[in-house]
XYZ file of C-alpha atoms in Angstrom:
542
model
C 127.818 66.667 67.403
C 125.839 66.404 64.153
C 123.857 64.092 66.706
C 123.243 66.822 70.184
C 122.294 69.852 67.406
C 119.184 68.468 66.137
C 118.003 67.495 69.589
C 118.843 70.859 71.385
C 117.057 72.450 68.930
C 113.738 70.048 68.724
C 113.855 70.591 72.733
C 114.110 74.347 71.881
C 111.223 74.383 69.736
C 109.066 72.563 72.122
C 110.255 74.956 74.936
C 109.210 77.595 73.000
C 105.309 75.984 72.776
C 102.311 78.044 73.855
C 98.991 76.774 74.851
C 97.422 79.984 75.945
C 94.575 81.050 73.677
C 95.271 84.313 71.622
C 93.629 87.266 73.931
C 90.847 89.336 72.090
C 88.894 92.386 73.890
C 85.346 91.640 74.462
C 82.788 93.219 72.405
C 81.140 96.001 74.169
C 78.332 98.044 72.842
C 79.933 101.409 72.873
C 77.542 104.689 72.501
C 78.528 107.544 70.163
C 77.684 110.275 72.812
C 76.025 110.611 76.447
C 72.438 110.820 76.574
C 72.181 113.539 79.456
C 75.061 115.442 78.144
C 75.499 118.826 80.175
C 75.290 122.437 78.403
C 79.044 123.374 76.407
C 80.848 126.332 77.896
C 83.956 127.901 77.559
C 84.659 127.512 81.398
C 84.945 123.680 81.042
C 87.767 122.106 82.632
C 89.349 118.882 81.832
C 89.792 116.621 84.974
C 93.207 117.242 86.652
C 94.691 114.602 88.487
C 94.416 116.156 91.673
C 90.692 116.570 90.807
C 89.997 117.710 94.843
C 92.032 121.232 93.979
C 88.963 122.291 91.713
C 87.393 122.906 94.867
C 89.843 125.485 95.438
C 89.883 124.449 99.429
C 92.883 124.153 101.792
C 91.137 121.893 104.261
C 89.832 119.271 101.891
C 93.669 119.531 100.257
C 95.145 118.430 103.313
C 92.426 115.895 104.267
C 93.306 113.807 100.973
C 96.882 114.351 101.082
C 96.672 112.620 104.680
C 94.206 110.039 103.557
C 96.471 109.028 100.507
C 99.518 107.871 103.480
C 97.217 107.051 106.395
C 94.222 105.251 104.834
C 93.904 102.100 106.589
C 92.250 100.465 102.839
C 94.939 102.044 100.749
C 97.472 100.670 102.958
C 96.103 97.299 102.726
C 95.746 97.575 99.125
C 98.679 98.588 98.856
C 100.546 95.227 100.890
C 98.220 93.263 98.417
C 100.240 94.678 95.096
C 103.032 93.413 97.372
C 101.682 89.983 97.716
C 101.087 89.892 93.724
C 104.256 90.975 93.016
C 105.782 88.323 95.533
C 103.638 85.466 93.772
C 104.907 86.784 90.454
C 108.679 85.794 91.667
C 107.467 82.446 93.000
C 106.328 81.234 89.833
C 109.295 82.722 87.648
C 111.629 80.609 89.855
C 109.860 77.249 87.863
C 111.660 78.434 84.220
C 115.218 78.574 86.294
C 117.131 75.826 87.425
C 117.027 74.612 91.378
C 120.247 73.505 93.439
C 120.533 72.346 96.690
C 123.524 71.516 98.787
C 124.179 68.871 102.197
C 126.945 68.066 104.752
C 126.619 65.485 106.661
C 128.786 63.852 109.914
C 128.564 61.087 111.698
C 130.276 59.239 114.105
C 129.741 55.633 115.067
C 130.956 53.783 118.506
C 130.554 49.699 118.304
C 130.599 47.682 121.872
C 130.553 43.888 121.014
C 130.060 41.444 123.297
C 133.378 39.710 122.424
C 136.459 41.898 121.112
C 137.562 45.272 121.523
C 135.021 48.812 120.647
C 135.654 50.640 118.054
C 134.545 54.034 116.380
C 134.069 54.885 113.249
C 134.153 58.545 111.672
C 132.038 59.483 108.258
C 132.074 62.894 106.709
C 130.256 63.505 103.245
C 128.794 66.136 101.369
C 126.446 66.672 98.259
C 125.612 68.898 95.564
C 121.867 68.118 93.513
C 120.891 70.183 90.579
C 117.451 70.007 88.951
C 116.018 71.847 85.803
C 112.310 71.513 84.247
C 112.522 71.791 80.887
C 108.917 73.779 80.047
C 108.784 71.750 76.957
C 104.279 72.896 76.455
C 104.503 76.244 78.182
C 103.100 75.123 81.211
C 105.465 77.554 83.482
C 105.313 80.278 81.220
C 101.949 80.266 81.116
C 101.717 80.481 84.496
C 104.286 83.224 84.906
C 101.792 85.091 82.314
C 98.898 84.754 84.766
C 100.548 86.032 87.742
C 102.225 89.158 85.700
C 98.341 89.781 84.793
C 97.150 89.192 88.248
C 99.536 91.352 89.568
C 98.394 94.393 87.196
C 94.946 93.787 87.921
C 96.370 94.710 91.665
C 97.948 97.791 90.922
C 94.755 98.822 89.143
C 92.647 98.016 91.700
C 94.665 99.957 94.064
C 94.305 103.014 91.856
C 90.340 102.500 91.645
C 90.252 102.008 95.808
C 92.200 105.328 96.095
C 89.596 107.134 93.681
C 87.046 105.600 95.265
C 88.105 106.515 99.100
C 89.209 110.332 98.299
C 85.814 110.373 96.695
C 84.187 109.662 99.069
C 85.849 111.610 101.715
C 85.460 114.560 99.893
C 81.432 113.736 100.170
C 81.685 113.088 103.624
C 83.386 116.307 104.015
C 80.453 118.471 102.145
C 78.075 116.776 104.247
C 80.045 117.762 107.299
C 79.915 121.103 106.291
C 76.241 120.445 105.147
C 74.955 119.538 108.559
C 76.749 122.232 110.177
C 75.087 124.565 108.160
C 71.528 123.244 108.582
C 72.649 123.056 112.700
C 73.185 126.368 111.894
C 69.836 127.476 110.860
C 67.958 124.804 113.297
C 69.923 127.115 116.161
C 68.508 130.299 114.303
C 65.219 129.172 113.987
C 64.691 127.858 117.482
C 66.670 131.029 118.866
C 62.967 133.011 116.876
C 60.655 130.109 117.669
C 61.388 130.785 121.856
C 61.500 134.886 120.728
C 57.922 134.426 119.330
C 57.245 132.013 122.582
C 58.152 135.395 124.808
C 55.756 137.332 122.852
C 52.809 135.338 122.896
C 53.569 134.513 126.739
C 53.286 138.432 127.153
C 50.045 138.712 124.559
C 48.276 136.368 126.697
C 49.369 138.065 130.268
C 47.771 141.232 128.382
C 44.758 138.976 127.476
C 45.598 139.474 123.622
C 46.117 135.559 122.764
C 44.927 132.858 124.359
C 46.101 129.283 126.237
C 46.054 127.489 122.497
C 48.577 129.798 121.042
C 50.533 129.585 123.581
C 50.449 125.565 123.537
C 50.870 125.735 119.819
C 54.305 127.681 120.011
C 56.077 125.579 122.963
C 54.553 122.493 120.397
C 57.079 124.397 117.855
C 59.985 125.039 120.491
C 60.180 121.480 121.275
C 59.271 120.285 117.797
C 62.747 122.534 116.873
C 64.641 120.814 119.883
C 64.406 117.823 118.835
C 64.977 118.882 115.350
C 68.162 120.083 116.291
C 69.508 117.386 118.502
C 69.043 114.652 114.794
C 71.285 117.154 113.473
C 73.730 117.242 115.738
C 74.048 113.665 116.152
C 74.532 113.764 111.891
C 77.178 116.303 112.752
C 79.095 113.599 114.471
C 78.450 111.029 111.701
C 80.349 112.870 109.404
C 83.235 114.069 111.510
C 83.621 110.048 112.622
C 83.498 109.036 109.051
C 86.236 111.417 108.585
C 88.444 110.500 111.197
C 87.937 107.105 109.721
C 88.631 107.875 106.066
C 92.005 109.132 107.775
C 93.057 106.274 109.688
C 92.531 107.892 113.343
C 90.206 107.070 115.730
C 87.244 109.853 116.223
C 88.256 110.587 119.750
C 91.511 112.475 118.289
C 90.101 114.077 115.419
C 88.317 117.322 115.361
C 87.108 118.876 112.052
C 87.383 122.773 112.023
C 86.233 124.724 109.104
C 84.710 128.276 108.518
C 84.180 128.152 105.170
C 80.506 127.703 104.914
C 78.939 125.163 102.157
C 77.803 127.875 99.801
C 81.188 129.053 99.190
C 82.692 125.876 97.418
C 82.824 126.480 93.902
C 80.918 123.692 91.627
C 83.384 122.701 88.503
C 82.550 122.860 85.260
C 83.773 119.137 83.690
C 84.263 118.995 79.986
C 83.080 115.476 78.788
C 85.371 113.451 76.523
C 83.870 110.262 74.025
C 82.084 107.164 76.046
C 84.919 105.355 73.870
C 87.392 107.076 75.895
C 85.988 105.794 79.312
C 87.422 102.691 78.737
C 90.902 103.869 78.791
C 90.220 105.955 82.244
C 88.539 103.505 84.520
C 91.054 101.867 86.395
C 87.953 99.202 87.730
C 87.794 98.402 83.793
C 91.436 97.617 83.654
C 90.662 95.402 86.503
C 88.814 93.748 85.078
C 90.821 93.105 81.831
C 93.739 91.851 83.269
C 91.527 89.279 85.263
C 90.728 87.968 81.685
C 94.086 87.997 80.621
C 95.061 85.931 83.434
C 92.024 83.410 83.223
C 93.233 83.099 79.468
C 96.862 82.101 80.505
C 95.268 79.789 83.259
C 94.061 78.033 80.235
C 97.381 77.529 78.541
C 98.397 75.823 82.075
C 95.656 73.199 82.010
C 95.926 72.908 78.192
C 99.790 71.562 78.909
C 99.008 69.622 81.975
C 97.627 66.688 79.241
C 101.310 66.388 77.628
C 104.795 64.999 79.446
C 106.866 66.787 81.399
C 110.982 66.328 81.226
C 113.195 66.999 84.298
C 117.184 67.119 84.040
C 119.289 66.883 86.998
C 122.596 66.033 87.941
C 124.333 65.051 91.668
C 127.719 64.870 92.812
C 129.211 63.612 96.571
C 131.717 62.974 98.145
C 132.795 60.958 101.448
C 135.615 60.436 103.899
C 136.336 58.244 106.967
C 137.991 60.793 108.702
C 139.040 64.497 107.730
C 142.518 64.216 105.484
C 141.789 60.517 104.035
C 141.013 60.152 100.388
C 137.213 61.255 99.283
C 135.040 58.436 97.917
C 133.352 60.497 94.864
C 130.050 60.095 92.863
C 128.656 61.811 90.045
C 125.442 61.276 87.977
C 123.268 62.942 85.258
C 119.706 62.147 85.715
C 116.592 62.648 83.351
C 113.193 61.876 83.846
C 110.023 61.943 81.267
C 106.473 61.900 83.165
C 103.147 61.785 81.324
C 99.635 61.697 82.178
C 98.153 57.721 81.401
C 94.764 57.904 83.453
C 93.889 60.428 85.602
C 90.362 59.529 86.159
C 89.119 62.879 84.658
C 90.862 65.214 86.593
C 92.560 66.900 83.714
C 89.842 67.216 81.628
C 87.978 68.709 84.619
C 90.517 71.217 84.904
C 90.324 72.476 81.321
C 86.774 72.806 81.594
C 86.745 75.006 84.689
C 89.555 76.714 83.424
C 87.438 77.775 80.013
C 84.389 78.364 81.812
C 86.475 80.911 84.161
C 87.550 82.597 81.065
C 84.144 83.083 79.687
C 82.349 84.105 83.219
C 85.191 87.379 83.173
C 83.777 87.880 79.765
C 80.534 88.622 80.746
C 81.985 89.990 84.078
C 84.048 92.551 81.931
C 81.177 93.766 79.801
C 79.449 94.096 83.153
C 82.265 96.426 84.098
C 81.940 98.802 81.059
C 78.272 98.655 81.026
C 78.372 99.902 85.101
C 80.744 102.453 84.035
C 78.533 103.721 81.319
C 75.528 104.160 83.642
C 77.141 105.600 86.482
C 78.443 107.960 84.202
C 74.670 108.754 82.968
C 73.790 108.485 86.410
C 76.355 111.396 87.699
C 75.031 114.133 84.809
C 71.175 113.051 85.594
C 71.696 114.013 89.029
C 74.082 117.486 87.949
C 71.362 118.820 86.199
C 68.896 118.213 88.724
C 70.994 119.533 91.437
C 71.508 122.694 89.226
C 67.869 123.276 88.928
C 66.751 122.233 92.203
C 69.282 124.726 93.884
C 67.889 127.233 91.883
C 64.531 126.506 92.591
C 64.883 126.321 96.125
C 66.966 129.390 96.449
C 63.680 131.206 95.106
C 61.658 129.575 98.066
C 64.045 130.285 100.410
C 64.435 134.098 99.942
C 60.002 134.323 99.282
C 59.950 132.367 102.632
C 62.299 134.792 104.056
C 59.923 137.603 103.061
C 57.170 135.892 103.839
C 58.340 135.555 107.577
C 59.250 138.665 108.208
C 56.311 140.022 106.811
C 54.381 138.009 109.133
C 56.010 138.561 112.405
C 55.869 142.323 112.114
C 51.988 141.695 111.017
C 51.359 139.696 114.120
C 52.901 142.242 116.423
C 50.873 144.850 115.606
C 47.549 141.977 115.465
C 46.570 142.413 111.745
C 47.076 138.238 111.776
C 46.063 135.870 113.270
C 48.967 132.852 115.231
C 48.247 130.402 112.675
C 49.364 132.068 109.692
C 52.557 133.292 112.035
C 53.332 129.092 112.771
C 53.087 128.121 109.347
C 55.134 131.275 107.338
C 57.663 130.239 110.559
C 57.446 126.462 109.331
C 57.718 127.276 105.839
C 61.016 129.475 106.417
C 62.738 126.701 108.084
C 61.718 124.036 105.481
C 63.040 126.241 102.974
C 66.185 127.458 104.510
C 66.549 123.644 105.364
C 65.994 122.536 101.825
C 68.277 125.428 100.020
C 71.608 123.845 102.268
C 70.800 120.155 101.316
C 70.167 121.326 97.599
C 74.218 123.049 98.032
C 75.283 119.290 99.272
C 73.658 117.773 96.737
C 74.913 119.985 93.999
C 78.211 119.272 95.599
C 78.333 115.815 95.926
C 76.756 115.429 91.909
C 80.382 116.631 90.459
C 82.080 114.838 92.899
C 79.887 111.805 91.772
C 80.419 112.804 87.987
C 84.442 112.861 88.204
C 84.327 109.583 89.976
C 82.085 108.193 87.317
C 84.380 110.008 84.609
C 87.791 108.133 86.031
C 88.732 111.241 88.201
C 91.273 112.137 85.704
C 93.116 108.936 85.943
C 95.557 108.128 83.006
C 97.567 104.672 83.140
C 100.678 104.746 85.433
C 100.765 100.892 85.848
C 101.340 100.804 82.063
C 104.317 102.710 82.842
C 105.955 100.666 86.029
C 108.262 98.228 85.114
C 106.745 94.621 85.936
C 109.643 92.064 87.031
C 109.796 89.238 84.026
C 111.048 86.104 85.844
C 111.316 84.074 82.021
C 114.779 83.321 81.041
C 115.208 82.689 77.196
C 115.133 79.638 75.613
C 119.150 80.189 74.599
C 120.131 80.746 78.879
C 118.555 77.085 79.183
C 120.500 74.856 76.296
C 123.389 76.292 75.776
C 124.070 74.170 72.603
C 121.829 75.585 70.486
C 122.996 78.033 67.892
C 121.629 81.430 67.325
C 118.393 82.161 65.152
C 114.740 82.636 65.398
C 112.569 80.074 66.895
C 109.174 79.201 65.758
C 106.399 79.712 67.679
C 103.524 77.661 67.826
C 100.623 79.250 69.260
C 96.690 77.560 69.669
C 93.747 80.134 68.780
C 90.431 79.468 70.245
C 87.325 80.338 67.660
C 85.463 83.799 68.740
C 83.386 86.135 67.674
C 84.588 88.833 69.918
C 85.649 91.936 68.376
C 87.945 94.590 69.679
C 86.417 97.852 70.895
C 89.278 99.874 69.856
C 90.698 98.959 66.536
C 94.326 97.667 66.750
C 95.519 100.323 64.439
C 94.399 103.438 66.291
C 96.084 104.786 69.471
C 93.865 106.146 72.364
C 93.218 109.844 72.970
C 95.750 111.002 74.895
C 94.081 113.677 77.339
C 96.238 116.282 79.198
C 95.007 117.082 82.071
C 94.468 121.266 82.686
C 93.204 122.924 85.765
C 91.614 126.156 85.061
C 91.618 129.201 88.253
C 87.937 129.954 86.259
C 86.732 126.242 86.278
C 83.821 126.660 88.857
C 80.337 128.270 88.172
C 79.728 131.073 90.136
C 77.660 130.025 93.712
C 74.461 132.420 94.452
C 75.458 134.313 97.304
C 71.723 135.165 98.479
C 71.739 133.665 102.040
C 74.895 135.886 103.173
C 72.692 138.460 104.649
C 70.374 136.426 106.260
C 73.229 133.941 107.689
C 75.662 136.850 109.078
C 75.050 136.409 113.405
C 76.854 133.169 112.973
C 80.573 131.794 113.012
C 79.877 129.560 110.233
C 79.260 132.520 107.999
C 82.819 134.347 109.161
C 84.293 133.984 105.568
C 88.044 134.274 105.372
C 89.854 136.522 102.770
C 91.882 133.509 101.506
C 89.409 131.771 99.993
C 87.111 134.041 97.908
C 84.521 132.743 95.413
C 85.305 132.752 91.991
């Protein structure tokens, strides 16, 4: 006894061994604040969750709850956390033993030349158990790297379903978009062939000639043709949608009359670029593709030292069912180590380090991205803001301008020319106003994409299956008490971006009824004759 104790526990101590490298967050250049920071008000929402509600809309509501259960990439993402989760089992079975059973018959008829036949009856059956002790951490370490590979999978599920109700909700404010600008293509072709029946009677009269006339069917078809690219947009958008939902876009049929100046624009509040790294769920990807390159090198680390296997097998045979069994037992152990492999260990250690250090750079990548798209989403806010209000000005002095004109050129104080281009200039404007609405649309969309759409961890919070047995399930000899272990550090000069010591803002997300700046309602009265300007009493404008 005084013997077995020191041994279990030596084999205990080695089982307990750890090659993998001790993990350390990459240093990141982090910036104190955001260089196109947005103008503070007390209307600024944090991001909800549900982000989409802010646009206070019952269509786009149902749109993402249906793409969240029928999106064709979320349901594929969602069989490859399945897959990760299945490999995580497969390589927890290594630190448990394997058993496997046989039965066997056989029956045997002998004809010799000279004597009597006989037959012969056999039965026997078999019982083999095997157990690898992990004496360097070899299957642990691989255990480690499929629980972090199977994180990074449930991350990268959460970024895809950011990413897709993002942009669905895009593609459904450029549906709207397009309508709108079909809208006034309809209106201003519906004046161009008006102004076309004038001239057609000033020239019967002999008040304008053959060129005006030319000119205006010029404009007519130029407006046609205008209006057919539109339309054919129109369809790009509802197809994308029908796509975003899993259906095909000969069943799907997008109806809306809430018109594209209605949707209210939210107000974000902006939290510390420190705090981005705790929202992106692509930077958590990214992570946990590190930490599983790092236990990859804990499994090529061990590969260089032996391996021990235990076993035991037990059978038993009979001539014939009833006779006394012919029984054999055995206890086997083998010890395998690397002599010469011809470099192919070696090689494997340096691919596995080199790994490591490409998702390094590949994770600073990540953060760096995240920063600029960030940057890039409040650049393109504040130029939406001012370009909508900019263009809203053009739009209504075009307006005037127009009308003006027309009744000018009835009456022949003007000449056609300035009537064509005050007519041009309306619809450029008018044009230019709805895109500027999309765009200014599409920019907070951008910026709570680019801001984590107030995502907080929930794979932190799943339970992950841990296939490791302790060291005490595999020899049962050993007494109780702590176990040493050893662990291998690898020099860096990487430095965490959040200090060990400090916890991460916890941010409670809170959606405000008064979170959206209040839309200019100036193209109402111009934009009345049509159904896309039949607003509904449900959905007012804050």
């Amino acid at each position: 006894m005084k013997k077995v104790l020191p041994l279990t526990l030596t084999v205990a101590l080695l089982s307990s061994c750890s090659f993998i490298p001790s993990f350390t967050q990459p240093d990141v250049e982090v910036p104190v604040r955001w260089k196109n920071e947005l103008s503070q008000s007390a209307r600024q929402a944090q991001i909800p969750a549900q982000w989409w509600t802010l646009y206070q809309d019952e269509t786009l509501n149902a749109l993402v709850e249906d793409a969240l259960t029928q999106n064709l990439d979320l349901r594929a993402g969602f069989e490859r956390v399945n897959q990760a989760r299945s490999a995580l089992r497969i390589a927890g079975a290594s630190m448990l033993p394997s058993a496997s059973a046989s039965l066997g018959a056989e029956r045997a008829r002998t004809n010799p030349a000279v004597g009597p036949s006989s037959t012969d009856n056999s039965f026997s059956a078999g019982l083999a158990i095997s157990y690898d002790l992990d004496l360097f951490g070899s299957n642990r370490a691989t255990i480690d790297a499929a629980r972090a590979s199977l994180r990074s999978e449930q991350y990268e599920q959460e970024a895809l379903k950011l990413v897709t109700i993002s942009d669905l909700t895009e593609a459904y404010f450029n549906l709207l978009s397009t309508r709108e600008r079909v809208r006034i293509a309809e209106d201003n072709l519906k004046n161009s062939r008006e102004v076309l029946r004038i001239i057609n009677i000033r020239v019967d009269t002999g008040l304008d000639s053959d060129l005006e006339l030319s000119q205006q069917r010029v404009a007519v078809s130029s407006s046609e043709a205008a209006l057919a690219t539109l339309r054919l947009q129109e369809s790009v958008f509802e197809n994308a949608l029908a796509l975003y939902l899993g259906r095909a876009p000969q069943t799907f049929d997008m109806m809306s009359t809430k018109a594209i100046s209605q949707f209210p624009v939210p107000e974000i509040a902006l939290e510390q670029p420190s705090v981005l790294l705790e929202r992106r769920p692509d930077i958590h990807v990214a992570e946990q593709n590190l930490i599983a390159a790092n236990a990859n090198i804990g499994v090529a680390r061990a590969a260089f030292f032996p391996s021990l296997n235990l076993g035991g097998t037990g059978s038993a045979a009979v001539a014939s069912l009833g006779d006394p069994a012919t029984t054999l037992l055995a206890a086997t152990a083998s010890l395998a180590a690397p002599l010469f492999t011809g470099g192919r260990l070696e090689g494997g250690l340096d691919q596995a380090n080199s790994r490591q250090r490409e998702l390094v750079e590949v994770y600073r990548k990540t953060v760096l991205v995240a920063f600029r798209e960030v940057e890039d989403a409040l650049a393109a806010t504040r130029a939406a803001q001012d370009r909508e209000v900019a263009l809203r000005t053009a739009m209504n002095s075009a307006r005037r301008a127009y009308d003006i004109s027309r009744k000018r050129y009835e009456v022949g104080t003007i000449d056609f020319q300035t009537l064509l281009d005050t007519q041009a200039a309306l619809l450029s404007a008018e044009d230019s106003y709805a895109q500027a609405l999309d765009a200014k649309l599409t920019a907070s969309v951008d910026l709570v994409k680019a801001l984590g759409g107030g995502w907080s961890d929930p794979v932190a919070e799943l339970p992950v299956p841990d296939e490791e047995p302790a060291a005490g399930d595999v020899v049962q000899a050993i007494e109780e008490g702590p176990v040493e272990t050893i662990s291998v550090e690898e020099n860096s000069a990487s430095t965490s971006v959040i200090p060990e010591d400090s916890e991460p803002q916890k941010i409670i997300p809170q959606a405000g009824g008064d979170s959206a700046q209040e839309q200019e309602r100036a193209m109402k009265s111009q934009l009345s004759q049509t159904k896309a300007q039949k607003v509904t009493e449900e959905n007012p404008t804050p």
